[in-house]
PDB file of C-alpha atoms in Angstrom:
ATOM      1  CA  UNK A   1      84.268  97.908  93.176  1.00 53.00           C
ATOM      2  CA  UNK A   2      83.698  94.270  92.297  1.00 63.00           C
ATOM      3  CA  UNK A   3      85.607  91.579  94.138  1.00 73.00           C
ATOM      4  CA  UNK A   4      86.505  88.106  93.026  1.00 75.00           C
ATOM      5  CA  UNK A   5      87.366  85.336  95.450  1.00 80.00           C
ATOM      6  CA  UNK A   6      89.593  82.542  94.117  1.00 81.00           C
ATOM      7  CA  UNK A   7      90.317  79.270  95.908  1.00 83.00           C
ATOM      8  CA  UNK A   8      92.723  76.443  95.132  1.00 83.00           C
ATOM      9  CA  UNK A   9      90.867  73.142  94.944  1.00 83.00           C
ATOM     10  CA  UNK A  10      92.375  69.674  94.624  1.00 81.00           C
ATOM     11  CA  UNK A  11      90.544  68.035  91.714  1.00 77.00           C
ATOM     12  CA  UNK A  12      91.983  64.621  92.595  1.00 73.00           C
ATOM     13  CA  UNK A  13      89.691  64.540  95.647  1.00 71.00           C
ATOM     14  CA  UNK A  14      86.585  64.690  93.460  1.00 68.00           C
ATOM     15  CA  UNK A  15      86.934  61.039  92.414  1.00 68.00           C
ATOM     16  CA  UNK A  16      87.040  57.961  94.599  1.00 66.00           C
ATOM     17  CA  UNK A  17      90.342  56.140  94.049  1.00 68.00           C
ATOM     18  CA  UNK A  18      92.284  53.856  96.293  1.00 69.00           C
ATOM     19  CA  UNK A  19      95.867  53.870  95.016  1.00 69.00           C
ATOM     20  CA  UNK A  20      98.747  52.104  96.725  1.00 74.00           C
ATOM     21  CA  UNK A  21     100.762  55.340  96.860  1.00 71.00           C
ATOM     22  CA  UNK A  22      99.767  58.921  97.492  1.00 69.00           C
ATOM     23  CA  UNK A  23     100.031  61.215  94.468  1.00 70.00           C
ATOM     24  CA  UNK A  24     100.663  64.932  94.467  1.00 75.00           C
ATOM     25  CA  UNK A  25      97.500  67.044  94.387  1.00 75.00           C
ATOM     26  CA  UNK A  26      96.287  68.458  91.074  1.00 79.00           C
ATOM     27  CA  UNK A  27      95.039  71.951  91.832  1.00 82.00           C
ATOM     28  CA  UNK A  28      92.830  74.336  89.920  1.00 81.00           C
ATOM     29  CA  UNK A  29      91.524  77.818  90.660  1.00 79.00           C
ATOM     30  CA  UNK A  30      87.807  78.046  91.416  1.00 80.00           C
ATOM     31  CA  UNK A  31      86.026  81.402  91.652  1.00 79.00           C
ATOM     32  CA  UNK A  32      82.811  82.450  93.336  1.00 79.00           C
ATOM     33  CA  UNK A  33      81.728  84.481  90.251  1.00 79.00           C
ATOM     34  CA  UNK A  34      81.964  84.041  86.515  1.00 82.00           C
ATOM     35  CA  UNK A  35      84.401  86.343  84.743  1.00 84.00           C
ATOM     36  CA  UNK A  36      86.117  86.957  81.423  1.00 89.00           C
ATOM     37  CA  UNK A  37      89.815  87.792  81.425  1.00 90.00           C
ATOM     38  CA  UNK A  38      92.496  88.482  78.838  1.00 93.00           C
ATOM     39  CA  UNK A  39      96.170  89.381  79.269  1.00 94.00           C
ATOM     40  CA  UNK A  40      98.179  90.867  76.393  1.00 94.00           C
ATOM     41  CA  UNK A  41     101.857  91.824  76.092  1.00 94.00           C
ATOM     42  CA  UNK A  42     102.613  94.313  73.324  1.00 93.00           C
ATOM     43  CA  UNK A  43     105.789  95.820  71.865  1.00 91.00           C
ATOM     44  CA  UNK A  44     105.492  99.487  70.953  1.00 90.00           C
ATOM     45  CA  UNK A  45     107.889 101.547  68.817  1.00 90.00           C
ATOM     46  CA  UNK A  46     107.938 105.359  69.025  1.00 89.00           C
ATOM     47  CA  UNK A  47     104.184 105.884  69.420  1.00 91.00           C
ATOM     48  CA  UNK A  48     101.851 108.248  71.267  1.00 93.00           C
ATOM     49  CA  UNK A  49      98.899 105.833  71.003  1.00 95.00           C
ATOM     50  CA  UNK A  50      98.510 102.083  70.570  1.00 95.00           C
ATOM     51  CA  UNK A  51      95.367 100.075  69.843  1.00 95.00           C
ATOM     52  CA  UNK A  52      94.971  96.464  70.988  1.00 95.00           C
ATOM     53  CA  UNK A  53      92.294  94.134  69.612  1.00 95.00           C
ATOM     54  CA  UNK A  54      91.079  91.435  72.013  1.00 95.00           C
ATOM     55  CA  UNK A  55      91.304  87.806  70.863  1.00 94.00           C
ATOM     56  CA  UNK A  56      87.705  87.168  71.911  1.00 92.00           C
ATOM     57  CA  UNK A  57      84.978  89.759  72.249  1.00 93.00           C
ATOM     58  CA  UNK A  58      83.886  90.601  75.795  1.00 93.00           C
ATOM     59  CA  UNK A  59      80.209  90.568  76.763  1.00 91.00           C
ATOM     60  CA  UNK A  60      80.491  94.250  77.733  1.00 92.00           C
ATOM     61  CA  UNK A  61      83.142  96.866  78.432  1.00 93.00           C
ATOM     62  CA  UNK A  62      85.916  95.332  80.593  1.00 94.00           C
ATOM     63  CA  UNK A  63      88.029  96.958  83.310  1.00 93.00           C
ATOM     64  CA  UNK A  64      91.484  97.504  81.799  1.00 95.00           C
ATOM     65  CA  UNK A  65      94.828  97.932  83.570  1.00 95.00           C
ATOM     66  CA  UNK A  66      98.071  98.808  81.767  1.00 95.00           C
ATOM     67  CA  UNK A  67     101.672  98.769  82.982  1.00 92.00           C
ATOM     68  CA  UNK A  68     105.131  99.197  81.479  1.00 88.00           C
ATOM     69  CA  UNK A  69     107.278  96.056  81.491  1.00 86.00           C
ATOM     70  CA  UNK A  70     110.997  96.662  82.017  1.00 79.00           C
ATOM     71  CA  UNK A  71     113.458  94.132  80.619  1.00 73.00           C
ATOM     72  CA  UNK A  72     116.361  92.849  82.689  1.00 72.00           C
ATOM     73  CA  UNK A  73     119.062  93.771  80.152  1.00 70.00           C
ATOM     74  CA  UNK A  74     117.778  97.295  79.522  1.00 66.00           C
ATOM     75  CA  UNK A  75     120.186 100.163  78.920  1.00 70.00           C
ATOM     76  CA  UNK A  76     119.935 103.536  80.681  1.00 67.00           C
ATOM     77  CA  UNK A  77     118.262 105.065  77.610  1.00 65.00           C
ATOM     78  CA  UNK A  78     115.626 102.309  77.564  1.00 63.00           C
ATOM     79  CA  UNK A  79     114.929 102.844  81.265  1.00 62.00           C
ATOM     80  CA  UNK A  80     114.482 106.573  80.603  1.00 63.00           C
ATOM     81  CA  UNK A  81     111.914 105.718  77.900  1.00 63.00           C
ATOM     82  CA  UNK A  82     109.860 104.046  80.641  1.00 65.00           C
ATOM     83  CA  UNK A  83     109.551 107.389  82.453  1.00 79.00           C
ATOM     84  CA  UNK A  84     106.274 108.335  80.725  1.00 88.00           C
ATOM     85  CA  UNK A  85     102.669 108.372  81.843  1.00 91.00           C
ATOM     86  CA  UNK A  86     100.386 105.769  80.303  1.00 92.00           C
ATOM     87  CA  UNK A  87      96.609 105.555  80.504  1.00 95.00           C
ATOM     88  CA  UNK A  88      93.622 103.861  78.881  1.00 96.00           C
ATOM     89  CA  UNK A  89      92.137 106.322  76.429  1.00 96.00           C
ATOM     90  CA  UNK A  90      89.216 104.146  75.287  1.00 96.00           C
ATOM     91  CA  UNK A  91      88.018 100.630  76.013  1.00 95.00           C
ATOM     92  CA  UNK A  92      85.328  98.707  74.170  1.00 95.00           C
ATOM     93  CA  UNK A  93      84.243  95.081  74.027  1.00 95.00           C
ATOM     94  CA  UNK A  94      86.545  94.468  71.028  1.00 95.00           C
ATOM     95  CA  UNK A  95      89.456  96.949  71.342  1.00 95.00           C
ATOM     96  CA  UNK A  96      91.448  99.069  73.779  1.00 95.00           C
ATOM     97  CA  UNK A  97      93.378 102.272  73.019  1.00 96.00           C
ATOM     98  CA  UNK A  98      96.374 103.200  75.185  1.00 96.00           C
ATOM     99  CA  UNK A  99      97.835 106.723  75.196  1.00 95.00           C
ATOM    100  CA  UNK A 100     101.285 107.930  76.314  1.00 93.00           C
ATOM    101  CA  UNK A 101     102.421 111.343  77.538  1.00 92.00           C
ATOM    102  CA  UNK A 102     105.482 111.222  75.224  1.00 89.00           C
ATOM    103  CA  UNK A 103     106.728 109.018  72.374  1.00 89.00           C
ATOM    104  CA  UNK A 104     107.274 105.580  73.873  1.00 88.00           C
ATOM    105  CA  UNK A 105     109.351 102.594  72.780  1.00 85.00           C
ATOM    106  CA  UNK A 106     109.179  99.423  74.843  1.00 85.00           C
ATOM    107  CA  UNK A 107     106.922  96.651  76.144  1.00 88.00           C
ATOM    108  CA  UNK A 108     103.582  97.042  77.935  1.00 93.00           C
ATOM    109  CA  UNK A 109     101.308  94.568  79.717  1.00 95.00           C
ATOM    110  CA  UNK A 110      97.547  94.954  79.350  1.00 95.00           C
ATOM    111  CA  UNK A 111      95.069  93.138  81.607  1.00 95.00           C
ATOM    112  CA  UNK A 112      91.323  93.189  80.971  1.00 94.00           C
ATOM    113  CA  UNK A 113      88.702  91.598  83.218  1.00 91.00           C
ATOM    114  CA  UNK A 114      84.913  91.676  83.191  1.00 90.00           C
ATOM    115  CA  UNK A 115      82.672  90.124  85.826  1.00 83.00           C
ATOM    116  CA  UNK A 116      79.510  88.503  84.439  1.00 77.00           C
TER     117      UNK A 116
END
């Protein structure tokens, strides 16, 4: 299993400035490895499979995680639709296919990451 270590770094400290007042820090995330990452939210209507095309092509096959996103104003029937199994059927550098155990209507979140 690959691990990624992220740190918050204040980019204001990289330059030498002598202001009269102290400003709030401007932070950015800095990692110890290079990686490619894409996050997609998709709406699905009554489907057993759904294919997502990545905005940019990955350098190889990424690790993909999928989850069902529940909405706050969901009815009981919509919450029952979320009671299905979901898995990644196929993942390539350009697309990802998600499969469901039953017909599904709702929103899903898809996260793909590849360490380079």
